[in-house]
Amino acid sequence: MAHIHLGEGSFPLWALVLWTLLGAGLISVVIYRVRKGGIKTHQIALAGIGAAASFAIFQLNIPVWGGIHMNLTGLVGILAGPLLGALIALVVNIFSAALGHGAVGLLGANTLVNASEAIVAYYAFKTLVRMDWDVFPAGASAATLGLSAGAFLMGAIIVISGVNGSALPRGDLTIAVAGLVGLNLGVAVIEGILTGFIVQFLASVRPDLVGLADRDTQEEPTGVTA
């Protein structure tokens, strides 16, 4: 959903180095966690499906205020988990950049943005489910929170970095970016609702895919009551 669509050379060199190092650091931690803890077989299949779906919808760009689109990273995080969700964000951004959707130099920054969406959505969903929220509001709210986090992070990265060749003072740039963030927040609500419906459907047919297999499993009461 949130994505930095600026071209090559838009960020100063120090910013490119900073976001690339932070992105590489995040992926290094994720890979270490995956190798140490392993992943379940069904998560691998979900990761493949999630990556394909995310990449496909990622390319449907609406040319409004630099470009907005959905990317299903909230759904990916809920289904595949935070670790695979972060790796999917990296893969989708690499292939997107190869097609000219996003600068190669911004891979680190965009991976941070999209990985944060998947990670926040996953933990928000698990927290809301533990609070006995129904599946639809939990999925919709979690995805919206994750996508909103990505939108704010995207705005912060642009404002902190500045844009080479821009005639806007930093204050005016902040206002312009705030408008972009606000637009993305609106899209986050729409994508969050869509995610809620998808998660609700999956929970009804395969609750194990969203970690709800044991939620409704209760022992039948035994014995005789008066």
PDB file of C-alpha atoms in Angstrom:
ATOM      1  CA  MET A   1       0.000   0.000   0.000  1.00  0.00           C
ATOM      2  CA  ALA A   2       2.614   2.569   1.060  1.00  0.00           C
ATOM      3  CA  HIS A   3       5.524   2.755  -1.358  1.00  0.00           C
ATOM      4  CA  ILE A   4       8.129   5.366  -2.225  1.00  0.00           C
ATOM      5  CA  HIS A   5       7.757   5.963  -5.956  1.00  0.00           C
ATOM      6  CA  LEU A   6      10.620   8.434  -6.343  1.00  0.00           C
ATOM      7  CA  GLY A   7      13.164   7.789  -9.090  1.00  0.00           C
ATOM      8  CA  GLU A   8      16.837   6.948  -8.901  1.00  0.00           C
ATOM      9  CA  GLY A   9      18.924   9.696  -7.324  1.00  0.00           C
ATOM     10  CA  SER A  10      15.987  11.259  -5.493  1.00  0.00           C
ATOM     11  CA  PHE A  11      17.527  10.682  -2.066  1.00  0.00           C
ATOM     12  CA  PRO A  12      20.946  11.994  -1.024  1.00  0.00           C
ATOM     13  CA  LEU A  13      23.701   9.382  -0.760  1.00  0.00           C
ATOM     14  CA  TRP A  14      23.737   9.339   3.049  1.00  0.00           C
ATOM     15  CA  ALA A  15      20.028   8.535   3.112  1.00  0.00           C
ATOM     16  CA  LEU A  16      20.398   5.724   0.582  1.00  0.00           C
ATOM     17  CA  VAL A  17      23.168   4.215   2.677  1.00  0.00           C
ATOM     18  CA  LEU A  18      21.192   4.603   5.915  1.00  0.00           C
ATOM     19  CA  TRP A  19      17.966   2.992   4.677  1.00  0.00           C
ATOM     20  CA  THR A  20      19.855   0.275   2.809  1.00  0.00           C
ATOM     21  CA  LEU A  21      21.780  -0.657   5.952  1.00  0.00           C
ATOM     22  CA  LEU A  22      18.632  -0.643   8.085  1.00  0.00           C
ATOM     23  CA  GLY A  23      16.775  -2.738   5.519  1.00  0.00           C
ATOM     24  CA  ALA A  24      19.670  -5.177   5.262  1.00  0.00           C
ATOM     25  CA  GLY A  25      19.839  -5.339   9.057  1.00  0.00           C
ATOM     26  CA  LEU A  26      16.152  -6.187   9.306  1.00  0.00           C
ATOM     27  CA  ILE A  27      16.388  -8.921   6.667  1.00  0.00           C
ATOM     28  CA  SER A  28      19.511 -10.327   8.358  1.00  0.00           C
ATOM     29  CA  VAL A  29      17.632 -10.638  11.648  1.00  0.00           C
ATOM     30  CA  VAL A  30      14.687 -12.254   9.870  1.00  0.00           C
ATOM     31  CA  ILE A  31      16.897 -14.810   8.101  1.00  0.00           C
ATOM     32  CA  TYR A  32      18.674 -15.616  11.372  1.00  0.00           C
ATOM     33  CA  ARG A  33      15.319 -16.151  13.119  1.00  0.00           C
ATOM     34  CA  VAL A  34      14.040 -18.336  10.275  1.00  0.00           C
ATOM     35  CA  ARG A  35      17.176 -20.503  10.227  1.00  0.00           C
ATOM     36  CA  LYS A  36      17.171 -20.822  13.991  1.00  0.00           C
ATOM     37  CA  GLY A  37      13.486 -21.544  14.518  1.00  0.00           C
ATOM     38  CA  GLY A  38      12.500 -23.028  11.182  1.00  0.00           C
ATOM     39  CA  ILE A  39       9.198 -22.544   9.421  1.00  0.00           C
ATOM     40  CA  LYS A  40       6.175 -24.764   8.998  1.00  0.00           C
ATOM     41  CA  THR A  41       5.511 -26.437   5.667  1.00  0.00           C
ATOM     42  CA  HIS A  42       2.130 -24.780   5.160  1.00  0.00           C
ATOM     43  CA  GLN A  43       3.722 -21.381   5.744  1.00  0.00           C
ATOM     44  CA  ILE A  44       6.021 -21.930   2.756  1.00  0.00           C
ATOM     45  CA  ALA A  45       3.029 -22.545   0.497  1.00  0.00           C
ATOM     46  CA  LEU A  46       1.242 -19.527   1.932  1.00  0.00           C
ATOM     47  CA  ALA A  47       4.355 -17.422   1.416  1.00  0.00           C
ATOM     48  CA  GLY A  48       4.515 -18.379  -2.253  1.00  0.00           C
ATOM     49  CA  ILE A  49       0.839 -17.623  -2.825  1.00  0.00           C
ATOM     50  CA  GLY A  50       1.078 -14.405  -0.816  1.00  0.00           C
ATOM     51  CA  ALA A  51       4.130 -13.208  -2.737  1.00  0.00           C
ATOM     52  CA  ALA A  52       2.470 -13.871  -6.095  1.00  0.00           C
ATOM     53  CA  ALA A  53      -0.773 -12.144  -5.095  1.00  0.00           C
ATOM     54  CA  SER A  54       1.048  -9.197  -3.532  1.00  0.00           C
ATOM     55  CA  PHE A  55       3.290  -8.728  -6.565  1.00  0.00           C
ATOM     56  CA  ALA A  56       0.354  -8.899  -8.988  1.00  0.00           C
ATOM     57  CA  ILE A  57      -1.791  -6.321  -7.219  1.00  0.00           C
ATOM     58  CA  PHE A  58       1.314  -4.234  -6.491  1.00  0.00           C
ATOM     59  CA  GLN A  59       1.621  -3.433 -10.182  1.00  0.00           C
ATOM     60  CA  LEU A  60      -1.893  -1.942 -10.423  1.00  0.00           C
ATOM     61  CA  ASN A  61      -0.849   1.639  -9.786  1.00  0.00           C
ATOM     62  CA  ILE A  62      -3.297   4.547  -9.594  1.00  0.00           C
ATOM     63  CA  PRO A  63      -1.427   7.690 -10.766  1.00  0.00           C
ATOM     64  CA  VAL A  64      -2.635   9.947  -7.968  1.00  0.00           C
ATOM     65  CA  TRP A  65      -0.160  12.082  -5.971  1.00  0.00           C
ATOM     66  CA  GLY A  66       2.878  10.083  -7.043  1.00  0.00           C
ATOM     67  CA  GLY A  67       1.006   6.780  -7.251  1.00  0.00           C
ATOM     68  CA  ILE A  68      -1.067   4.700  -4.838  1.00  0.00           C
ATOM     69  CA  HIS A  69      -1.976   1.030  -4.888  1.00  0.00           C
ATOM     70  CA  MET A  70      -2.797  -1.962  -2.747  1.00  0.00           C
ATOM     71  CA  ASN A  71      -0.215  -4.635  -2.004  1.00  0.00           C
ATOM     72  CA  LEU A  72      -1.876  -7.025   0.487  1.00  0.00           C
ATOM     73  CA  THR A  73       1.068  -6.871   2.894  1.00  0.00           C
ATOM     74  CA  GLY A  74      -1.324  -6.840   5.847  1.00  0.00           C
ATOM     75  CA  LEU A  75      -2.915 -10.068   4.620  1.00  0.00           C
ATOM     76  CA  VAL A  76       0.505 -11.545   3.892  1.00  0.00           C
ATOM     77  CA  GLY A  77       1.638 -10.795   7.437  1.00  0.00           C
ATOM     78  CA  ILE A  78      -1.480 -12.335   8.988  1.00  0.00           C
ATOM     79  CA  LEU A  79      -1.197 -15.530   6.925  1.00  0.00           C
ATOM     80  CA  ALA A  80       2.561 -16.060   6.561  1.00  0.00           C
ATOM     81  CA  GLY A  81       3.753 -14.457   9.787  1.00  0.00           C
ATOM     82  CA  PRO A  82       6.119 -11.559  10.434  1.00  0.00           C
ATOM     83  CA  LEU A  83       9.313 -13.305   9.310  1.00  0.00           C
ATOM     84  CA  LEU A  84       8.121 -14.615   5.977  1.00  0.00           C
ATOM     85  CA  GLY A  85       6.082 -11.428   5.585  1.00  0.00           C
ATOM     86  CA  ALA A  86       9.265  -9.360   5.727  1.00  0.00           C
ATOM     87  CA  LEU A  87      10.995 -11.643   3.207  1.00  0.00           C
ATOM     88  CA  ILE A  88       7.995 -11.412   0.884  1.00  0.00           C
ATOM     89  CA  ALA A  89       8.179  -7.618   1.111  1.00  0.00           C
ATOM     90  CA  LEU A  90      11.817  -7.787  -0.005  1.00  0.00           C
ATOM     91  CA  VAL A  91      11.098 -10.163  -2.897  1.00  0.00           C
ATOM     92  CA  VAL A  92       8.113  -8.164  -4.149  1.00  0.00           C
ATOM     93  CA  ASN A  93      10.117  -4.936  -4.059  1.00  0.00           C
ATOM     94  CA  ILE A  94      13.037  -6.520  -5.923  1.00  0.00           C
ATOM     95  CA  PHE A  95      10.840  -7.788  -8.743  1.00  0.00           C
ATOM     96  CA  SER A  96       8.863  -4.535  -8.811  1.00  0.00           C
ATOM     97  CA  ALA A  97      12.047  -2.471  -9.082  1.00  0.00           C
ATOM     98  CA  ALA A  98      13.187  -4.739 -11.918  1.00  0.00           C
ATOM     99  CA  LEU A  99      10.017  -3.715 -13.779  1.00  0.00           C
ATOM    100  CA  GLY A 100      10.598  -0.036 -13.062  1.00  0.00           C
ATOM    101  CA  HIS A 101       8.100   0.197 -10.200  1.00  0.00           C
ATOM    102  CA  GLY A 102      10.275   1.903  -7.599  1.00  0.00           C
ATOM    103  CA  ALA A 103      13.949   2.759  -7.696  1.00  0.00           C
ATOM    104  CA  VAL A 104      16.576   0.083  -7.095  1.00  0.00           C
ATOM    105  CA  GLY A 105      18.353   2.464  -4.737  1.00  0.00           C
ATOM    106  CA  LEU A 106      15.213   2.645  -2.584  1.00  0.00           C
ATOM    107  CA  LEU A 107      14.936  -1.119  -2.039  1.00  0.00           C
ATOM    108  CA  GLY A 108      16.101  -0.754   1.551  1.00  0.00           C
ATOM    109  CA  ALA A 109      13.632   2.009   2.347  1.00  0.00           C
ATOM    110  CA  ASN A 110      10.686   0.326   0.623  1.00  0.00           C
ATOM    111  CA  THR A 111      11.469  -3.013   2.247  1.00  0.00           C
ATOM    112  CA  LEU A 112      11.383  -1.318   5.645  1.00  0.00           C
ATOM    113  CA  VAL A 113       8.030   0.254   4.809  1.00  0.00           C
ATOM    114  CA  ASN A 114       6.337  -2.886   3.512  1.00  0.00           C
ATOM    115  CA  ALA A 115       7.899  -5.250   6.060  1.00  0.00           C
ATOM    116  CA  SER A 116       6.611  -3.006   8.847  1.00  0.00           C
ATOM    117  CA  GLU A 117       3.093  -3.367   7.418  1.00  0.00           C
ATOM    118  CA  ALA A 118       3.265  -7.162   7.531  1.00  0.00           C
ATOM    119  CA  ILE A 119       4.850  -7.270  10.988  1.00  0.00           C
ATOM    120  CA  VAL A 120       2.429  -4.818  12.617  1.00  0.00           C
ATOM    121  CA  ALA A 121      -0.588  -6.499  10.987  1.00  0.00           C
ATOM    122  CA  TYR A 122       0.464  -9.935  12.261  1.00  0.00           C
ATOM    123  CA  TYR A 123       0.960  -8.914  15.879  1.00  0.00           C
ATOM    124  CA  ALA A 124      -2.136  -6.696  15.871  1.00  0.00           C
ATOM    125  CA  PHE A 125      -4.246  -9.585  14.568  1.00  0.00           C
ATOM    126  CA  LYS A 126      -2.914 -12.010  17.182  1.00  0.00           C
ATOM    127  CA  THR A 127      -3.510  -9.458  19.951  1.00  0.00           C
ATOM    128  CA  LEU A 128      -7.081  -8.729  18.864  1.00  0.00           C
ATOM    129  CA  VAL A 129      -7.901 -12.439  18.537  1.00  0.00           C
ATOM    130  CA  ARG A 130      -6.610 -13.042  22.061  1.00  0.00           C
ATOM    131  CA  MET A 131      -8.969 -10.269  23.157  1.00  0.00           C
ATOM    132  CA  ASP A 132     -11.850 -12.345  21.683  1.00  0.00           C
ATOM    133  CA  TRP A 133     -12.516 -10.066  18.733  1.00  0.00           C
ATOM    134  CA  ASP A 134     -14.461 -11.633  15.883  1.00  0.00           C
ATOM    135  CA  VAL A 135     -12.376 -12.586  12.868  1.00  0.00           C
ATOM    136  CA  PHE A 136     -13.600  -9.895  10.473  1.00  0.00           C
ATOM    137  CA  PRO A 137     -13.027  -6.839  12.709  1.00  0.00           C
ATOM    138  CA  ALA A 138      -9.737  -8.330  13.921  1.00  0.00           C
ATOM    139  CA  GLY A 139      -8.460  -8.876  10.376  1.00  0.00           C
ATOM    140  CA  ALA A 140      -9.721  -5.546   9.079  1.00  0.00           C
ATOM    141  CA  SER A 141      -8.360  -3.573  12.036  1.00  0.00           C
ATOM    142  CA  ALA A 142      -5.013  -5.382  12.045  1.00  0.00           C
ATOM    143  CA  ALA A 143      -4.462  -4.812   8.329  1.00  0.00           C
ATOM    144  CA  THR A 144      -5.481  -1.162   8.623  1.00  0.00           C
ATOM    145  CA  LEU A 145      -3.082  -0.649  11.534  1.00  0.00           C
ATOM    146  CA  GLY A 146      -0.243  -2.328   9.669  1.00  0.00           C
ATOM    147  CA  LEU A 147      -0.816  -0.348   6.493  1.00  0.00           C
ATOM    148  CA  SER A 148      -1.142   2.874   8.479  1.00  0.00           C
ATOM    149  CA  ALA A 149       2.196   2.165  10.173  1.00  0.00           C
ATOM    150  CA  GLY A 150       3.760   1.720   6.742  1.00  0.00           C
ATOM    151  CA  ALA A 151       2.237   4.970   5.502  1.00  0.00           C
ATOM    152  CA  PHE A 152       3.624   6.953   8.432  1.00  0.00           C
ATOM    153  CA  LEU A 153       7.047   5.290   8.072  1.00  0.00           C
ATOM    154  CA  MET A 154       7.072   6.099   4.364  1.00  0.00           C
ATOM    155  CA  GLY A 155       6.330   9.753   5.117  1.00  0.00           C
ATOM    156  CA  ALA A 156       8.990   9.896   7.814  1.00  0.00           C
ATOM    157  CA  ILE A 157      11.636   8.413   5.509  1.00  0.00           C
ATOM    158  CA  ILE A 158      10.910  10.970   2.781  1.00  0.00           C
ATOM    159  CA  VAL A 159      10.899  13.944   5.159  1.00  0.00           C
ATOM    160  CA  ILE A 160      14.061  12.819   6.980  1.00  0.00           C
ATOM    161  CA  SER A 161      15.905  12.145   3.725  1.00  0.00           C
ATOM    162  CA  GLY A 162      14.757  15.138   1.724  1.00  0.00           C
ATOM    163  CA  VAL A 163      14.427  15.018  -2.046  1.00  0.00           C
ATOM    164  CA  ASN A 164      17.288  15.988  -4.351  1.00  0.00           C
ATOM    165  CA  GLY A 165      16.337  18.748  -6.766  1.00  0.00           C
ATOM    166  CA  SER A 166      13.181  19.708  -4.884  1.00  0.00           C
ATOM    167  CA  ALA A 167      12.587  23.442  -4.546  1.00  0.00           C
ATOM    168  CA  LEU A 168      10.308  22.900  -1.561  1.00  0.00           C
ATOM    169  CA  PRO A 169      11.620  23.950   1.858  1.00  0.00           C
ATOM    170  CA  ARG A 170      11.577  21.167   4.433  1.00  0.00           C
ATOM    171  CA  GLY A 171       8.388  22.539   6.007  1.00  0.00           C
ATOM    172  CA  ASP A 172       6.515  22.600   2.690  1.00  0.00           C
ATOM    173  CA  LEU A 173       7.852  19.139   1.857  1.00  0.00           C
ATOM    174  CA  THR A 174       6.466  17.877   5.168  1.00  0.00           C
ATOM    175  CA  ILE A 175       3.031  19.306   4.336  1.00  0.00           C
ATOM    176  CA  ALA A 176       3.075  17.728   0.870  1.00  0.00           C
ATOM    177  CA  VAL A 177       4.139  14.365   2.277  1.00  0.00           C
ATOM    178  CA  ALA A 178       1.453  14.617   4.962  1.00  0.00           C
ATOM    179  CA  GLY A 179      -1.131  14.844   2.195  1.00  0.00           C
ATOM    180  CA  LEU A 180       0.306  11.716   0.582  1.00  0.00           C
ATOM    181  CA  VAL A 181       0.247   9.898   3.908  1.00  0.00           C
ATOM    182  CA  GLY A 182      -3.363  10.937   4.449  1.00  0.00           C
ATOM    183  CA  LEU A 183      -4.316   9.581   1.033  1.00  0.00           C
ATOM    184  CA  ASN A 184      -2.607   6.289   1.835  1.00  0.00           C
ATOM    185  CA  LEU A 185      -4.448   6.096   5.148  1.00  0.00           C
ATOM    186  CA  GLY A 186      -7.713   6.246   3.236  1.00  0.00           C
ATOM    187  CA  VAL A 187      -6.580   3.412   0.985  1.00  0.00           C
ATOM    188  CA  ALA A 188      -5.465   1.520   4.103  1.00  0.00           C
ATOM    189  CA  VAL A 189      -9.048   1.474   5.370  1.00  0.00           C
ATOM    190  CA  ILE A 190     -10.309   0.082   2.050  1.00  0.00           C
ATOM    191  CA  GLU A 191      -7.597  -2.573   1.876  1.00  0.00           C
ATOM    192  CA  GLY A 192      -8.150  -3.357   5.564  1.00  0.00           C
ATOM    193  CA  ILE A 193     -11.842  -4.068   4.953  1.00  0.00           C
ATOM    194  CA  LEU A 194     -10.963  -6.281   1.975  1.00  0.00           C
ATOM    195  CA  THR A 195      -8.424  -8.125   4.123  1.00  0.00           C
ATOM    196  CA  GLY A 196     -11.032  -8.618   6.833  1.00  0.00           C
ATOM    197  CA  PHE A 197     -13.385 -10.337   4.383  1.00  0.00           C
ATOM    198  CA  ILE A 198     -10.602 -12.586   3.082  1.00  0.00           C
ATOM    199  CA  VAL A 199      -9.476 -13.566   6.570  1.00  0.00           C
ATOM    200  CA  GLN A 200     -13.078 -14.215   7.615  1.00  0.00           C
ATOM    201  CA  PHE A 201     -13.594 -16.508   4.621  1.00  0.00           C
ATOM    202  CA  LEU A 202     -10.361 -18.400   5.258  1.00  0.00           C
ATOM    203  CA  ALA A 203     -11.253 -18.772   8.933  1.00  0.00           C
ATOM    204  CA  SER A 204     -14.574 -20.359   7.955  1.00  0.00           C
ATOM    205  CA  VAL A 205     -13.040 -22.969   5.629  1.00  0.00           C
ATOM    206  CA  ARG A 206      -9.466 -23.394   6.916  1.00  0.00           C
ATOM    207  CA  PRO A 207      -9.091 -21.805  10.350  1.00  0.00           C
ATOM    208  CA  ASP A 208      -5.621 -23.319  10.665  1.00  0.00           C
ATOM    209  CA  LEU A 209      -4.388 -20.992   7.922  1.00  0.00           C
ATOM    210  CA  VAL A 210      -5.010 -17.975  10.144  1.00  0.00           C
ATOM    211  CA  GLY A 211      -3.998 -19.642  13.393  1.00  0.00           C
ATOM    212  CA  LEU A 212      -7.541 -20.145  14.630  1.00  0.00           C
ATOM    213  CA  ALA A 213      -7.780 -23.933  14.517  1.00  0.00           C
ATOM    214  CA  ASP A 214      -8.071 -24.243  18.296  1.00  0.00           C
ATOM    215  CA  ARG A 215     -10.069 -21.111  18.966  1.00  0.00           C
ATOM    216  CA  ASP A 216     -13.503 -22.730  18.846  1.00  0.00           C
ATOM    217  CA  THR A 217     -12.403 -26.174  19.951  1.00  0.00           C
ATOM    218  CA  GLN A 218     -13.902 -26.822  23.328  1.00  0.00           C
ATOM    219  CA  GLU A 219     -14.594 -30.061  25.122  1.00  0.00           C
ATOM    220  CA  GLU A 220     -18.191 -31.106  25.202  1.00  0.00           C
ATOM    221  CA  PRO A 221     -19.605 -31.100  28.703  1.00  0.00           C
ATOM    222  CA  THR A 222     -19.854 -34.547  30.226  1.00  0.00           C
ATOM    223  CA  GLY A 223     -21.849 -36.001  33.080  1.00  0.00           C
ATOM    224  CA  VAL A 224     -25.437 -35.495  34.126  1.00  0.00           C
ATOM    225  CA  THR A 225     -26.818 -32.182  35.210  1.00  0.00           C
ATOM    226  CA  ALA A 226     -29.947 -31.619  37.135  1.00  0.00           C
TER     227      ALA A 226
END
